[in-house]
PDB file of C-alpha atoms in Angstrom:
ATOM      1  CA  MET A   5     -20.171  -9.914  17.267  1.00 88.00           C
ATOM      2  CA  ARG A   6     -22.549 -13.277  17.740  1.00 95.00           C
ATOM      3  CA  VAL A   7     -25.623 -11.910  19.431  1.00 96.00           C
ATOM      4  CA  ILE A   8     -27.375 -14.689  21.370  1.00 97.00           C
ATOM      5  CA  TYR A   9     -31.036 -14.756  22.607  1.00 98.00           C
ATOM      6  CA  THR A  10     -30.970 -16.089  26.252  1.00 98.00           C
ATOM      7  CA  GLY A  11     -34.628 -18.710  26.572  1.00 97.00           C
ATOM      8  CA  HIS A  12     -36.117 -15.265  28.985  1.00 97.00           C
ATOM      9  CA  LEU A  13     -35.554 -12.991  26.239  1.00 98.00           C
ATOM     10  CA  LYS A  14     -36.901 -15.173  24.079  1.00 97.00           C
ATOM     11  CA  PHE A  15     -40.601 -15.022  26.214  1.00 97.00           C
ATOM     12  CA  ARG A  16     -40.466 -11.489  26.253  1.00 96.00           C
ATOM     13  CA  ILE A  17     -40.226 -10.232  22.752  1.00 96.00           C
ATOM     14  CA  LYS A  18     -42.853 -13.012  22.058  1.00 96.00           C
ATOM     15  CA  VAL A  19     -44.953 -11.434  25.592  1.00 95.00           C
ATOM     16  CA  ARG A  20     -44.553  -7.558  24.549  1.00 94.00           C
ATOM     17  CA  ARG A  21     -45.050  -8.783  20.749  1.00 94.00           C
ATOM     18  CA  ILE A  22     -41.437  -7.322  19.601  1.00 95.00           C
ATOM     19  CA  PRO A  23     -39.214  -8.154  16.257  1.00 95.00           C
ATOM     20  CA  LEU A  24     -37.349 -10.640  16.907  1.00 95.00           C
ATOM     21  CA  GLN A  25     -34.291  -8.478  15.321  1.00 96.00           C
ATOM     22  CA  LEU A  26     -35.023  -5.451  17.380  1.00 97.00           C
ATOM     23  CA  PRO A  27     -32.316  -6.669  19.913  1.00 97.00           C
ATOM     24  CA  LYS A  28     -29.703  -7.284  18.213  1.00 97.00           C
ATOM     25  CA  ARG A  29     -30.297  -4.380  16.150  1.00 97.00           C
ATOM     26  CA  ILE A  30     -30.511  -2.207  19.046  1.00 97.00           C
ATOM     27  CA  VAL A  31     -27.078  -3.397  21.006  1.00 97.00           C
ATOM     28  CA  LYS A  32     -25.237  -3.110  17.216  1.00 96.00           C
ATOM     29  CA  THR A  33     -25.962  -0.128  16.668  1.00 97.00           C
ATOM     30  CA  ALA A  34     -26.756   2.204  20.191  1.00 97.00           C
ATOM     31  CA  ALA A  35     -24.722   5.044  20.474  1.00 95.00           C
ATOM     32  CA  GLU A  36     -25.335   4.434  25.050  1.00 96.00           C
ATOM     33  CA  HIS A  37     -23.591   1.931  26.159  1.00 98.00           C
ATOM     34  CA  TYR A  38     -23.751   1.727  30.341  1.00 98.00           C
ATOM     35  CA  PHE A  39     -22.658  -0.670  32.532  1.00 98.00           C
ATOM     36  CA  ASP A  40     -24.512  -1.555  35.874  1.00 98.00           C
ATOM     37  CA  ASP A  41     -23.694  -1.558  38.682  1.00 97.00           C
ATOM     38  CA  GLN A  42     -26.668  -2.754  40.345  1.00 97.00           C
ATOM     39  CA  THR A  43     -27.396  -6.145  38.096  1.00 97.00           C
ATOM     40  CA  ASN A  44     -23.829  -6.229  37.013  1.00 98.00           C
ATOM     41  CA  HIS A  45     -24.876  -6.344  33.358  1.00 98.00           C
ATOM     42  CA  TYR A  46     -24.608  -4.395  30.220  1.00 98.00           C
ATOM     43  CA  VAL A  47     -27.136  -1.956  28.565  1.00 98.00           C
ATOM     44  CA  ALA A  48     -27.894  -0.894  25.576  1.00 98.00           C
ATOM     45  CA  VAL A  49     -30.396   2.550  25.279  1.00 98.00           C
ATOM     46  CA  LYS A  50     -31.872   3.670  22.028  1.00 98.00           C
ATOM     47  CA  LEU A  51     -35.037   4.962  20.206  1.00 97.00           C
ATOM     48  CA  SER A  52     -36.869   2.798  18.823  1.00 96.00           C
ATOM     49  CA  LYS A  53     -40.251   2.147  16.877  1.00 92.00           C
ATOM     50  CA  TYR A  54     -41.951  -0.297  19.349  1.00 90.00           C
ATOM     51  CA  SER A  55     -45.976  -0.986  18.915  1.00 87.00           C
ATOM     52  CA  GLY A  56     -47.000   2.349  16.661  1.00 91.00           C
ATOM     53  CA  LYS A  57     -44.244   4.983  18.635  1.00 93.00           C
ATOM     54  CA  LEU A  58     -41.353   5.520  19.419  1.00 96.00           C
ATOM     55  CA  ARG A  59     -39.996   4.808  22.618  1.00 96.00           C
ATOM     56  CA  TRP A  60     -36.999   4.925  24.544  1.00 97.00           C
ATOM     57  CA  MET A  61     -35.526   0.861  24.579  1.00 97.00           C
ATOM     58  CA  ALA A  62     -32.697  -0.566  26.718  1.00 98.00           C
ATOM     59  CA  VAL A  63     -31.082  -3.817  25.916  1.00 98.00           C
ATOM     60  CA  THR A  64     -29.352  -6.079  28.643  1.00 98.00           C
ATOM     61  CA  TYR A  65     -26.793  -7.655  28.434  1.00 98.00           C
ATOM     62  CA  ASP A  66     -23.704 -10.340  28.635  1.00 98.00           C
ATOM     63  CA  LYS A  67     -20.210 -10.152  27.637  1.00 96.00           C
ATOM     64  CA  ILE A  68     -19.740 -13.816  27.041  1.00 95.00           C
ATOM     65  CA  ASP A  69     -16.033 -13.363  24.734  1.00 94.00           C
ATOM     66  CA  SER A  70     -14.694 -10.179  23.079  1.00 91.00           C
ATOM     67  CA  ASP A  71     -16.709 -11.878  20.141  1.00 94.00           C
ATOM     68  CA  ARG A  72     -20.037 -13.027  21.303  1.00 96.00           C
ATOM     69  CA  ILE A  73     -22.617 -11.702  23.904  1.00 97.00           C
ATOM     70  CA  GLU A  74     -25.618 -12.556  25.345  1.00 98.00           C
ATOM     71  CA  VAL A  75     -28.735 -10.711  25.510  1.00 98.00           C
ATOM     72  CA  ILE A  76     -30.762 -10.601  28.260  1.00 98.00           C
ATOM     73  CA  THR A  77     -33.871  -8.830  28.042  1.00 98.00           C
ATOM     74  CA  ILE A  78     -35.785  -6.433  26.251  1.00 97.00           C
ATOM     75  CA  HIS A  79     -38.095  -3.512  28.334  1.00 95.00           C
ATOM     76  CA  PRO A  80     -39.344   0.420  27.561  1.00 95.00           C
ATOM     77  CA  LEU A  81     -38.354   2.887  29.565  1.00 95.00           C
ATOM     78  CA  ASP A  82     -39.157   6.320  29.751  1.00 94.00           C
ATOM     79  CA  ARG A  83     -35.766   8.513  29.077  1.00 94.00           C
ATOM     80  CA  ASP A  84     -36.752  10.035  32.665  1.00 97.00           C
ATOM     81  CA  LEU A  85     -35.770   7.031  34.318  1.00 96.00           C
ATOM     82  CA  ILE A  86     -32.345   6.648  31.555  1.00 96.00           C
ATOM     83  CA  GLU A  87     -31.287   9.998  33.598  1.00 96.00           C
ATOM     84  CA  ASN A  88     -31.723   9.266  37.127  1.00 97.00           C
ATOM     85  CA  ARG A  89     -30.113   5.682  37.096  1.00 97.00           C
ATOM     86  CA  ILE A  90     -27.124   7.852  35.211  1.00 97.00           C
ATOM     87  CA  SER A  91     -27.322  10.498  37.483  1.00 97.00           C
ATOM     88  CA  ARG A  92     -27.264   8.593  40.330  1.00 97.00           C
ATOM     89  CA  GLY A  93     -24.347   6.400  39.773  1.00 97.00           C
ATOM     90  CA  ARG A  94     -26.446   3.048  38.946  1.00 97.00           C
ATOM     91  CA  TRP A  95     -25.136   3.332  35.424  1.00 98.00           C
ATOM     92  CA  GLU A  96     -21.771   4.332  34.194  1.00 97.00           C
ATOM     93  CA  LYS A  97     -21.561   5.401  29.840  1.00 96.00           C
ATOM     94  CA  ILE A  98     -18.738   2.961  28.985  1.00 93.00           C
TER      95      ILE A  98
END
């Protein structure tokens, strides 16, 4: 699978001091993938080392075709927020 980084993602990586390969690694290895009904994007969620500690990280992406995805952004989030979005039906597990 080919992973394409958007300009916005590259900016966020730089601002948040996130390792360059982390978004790609999360998308490829995350056990949790969701479809966000509000944004119409996919979200991969994984516990990852960030800023010296383990944090839940969300990577938002779009499927271009069966062989390519475009990663839009990455950010840390709390497990409570993940559970809230699932329970309210905003995120649907895929």
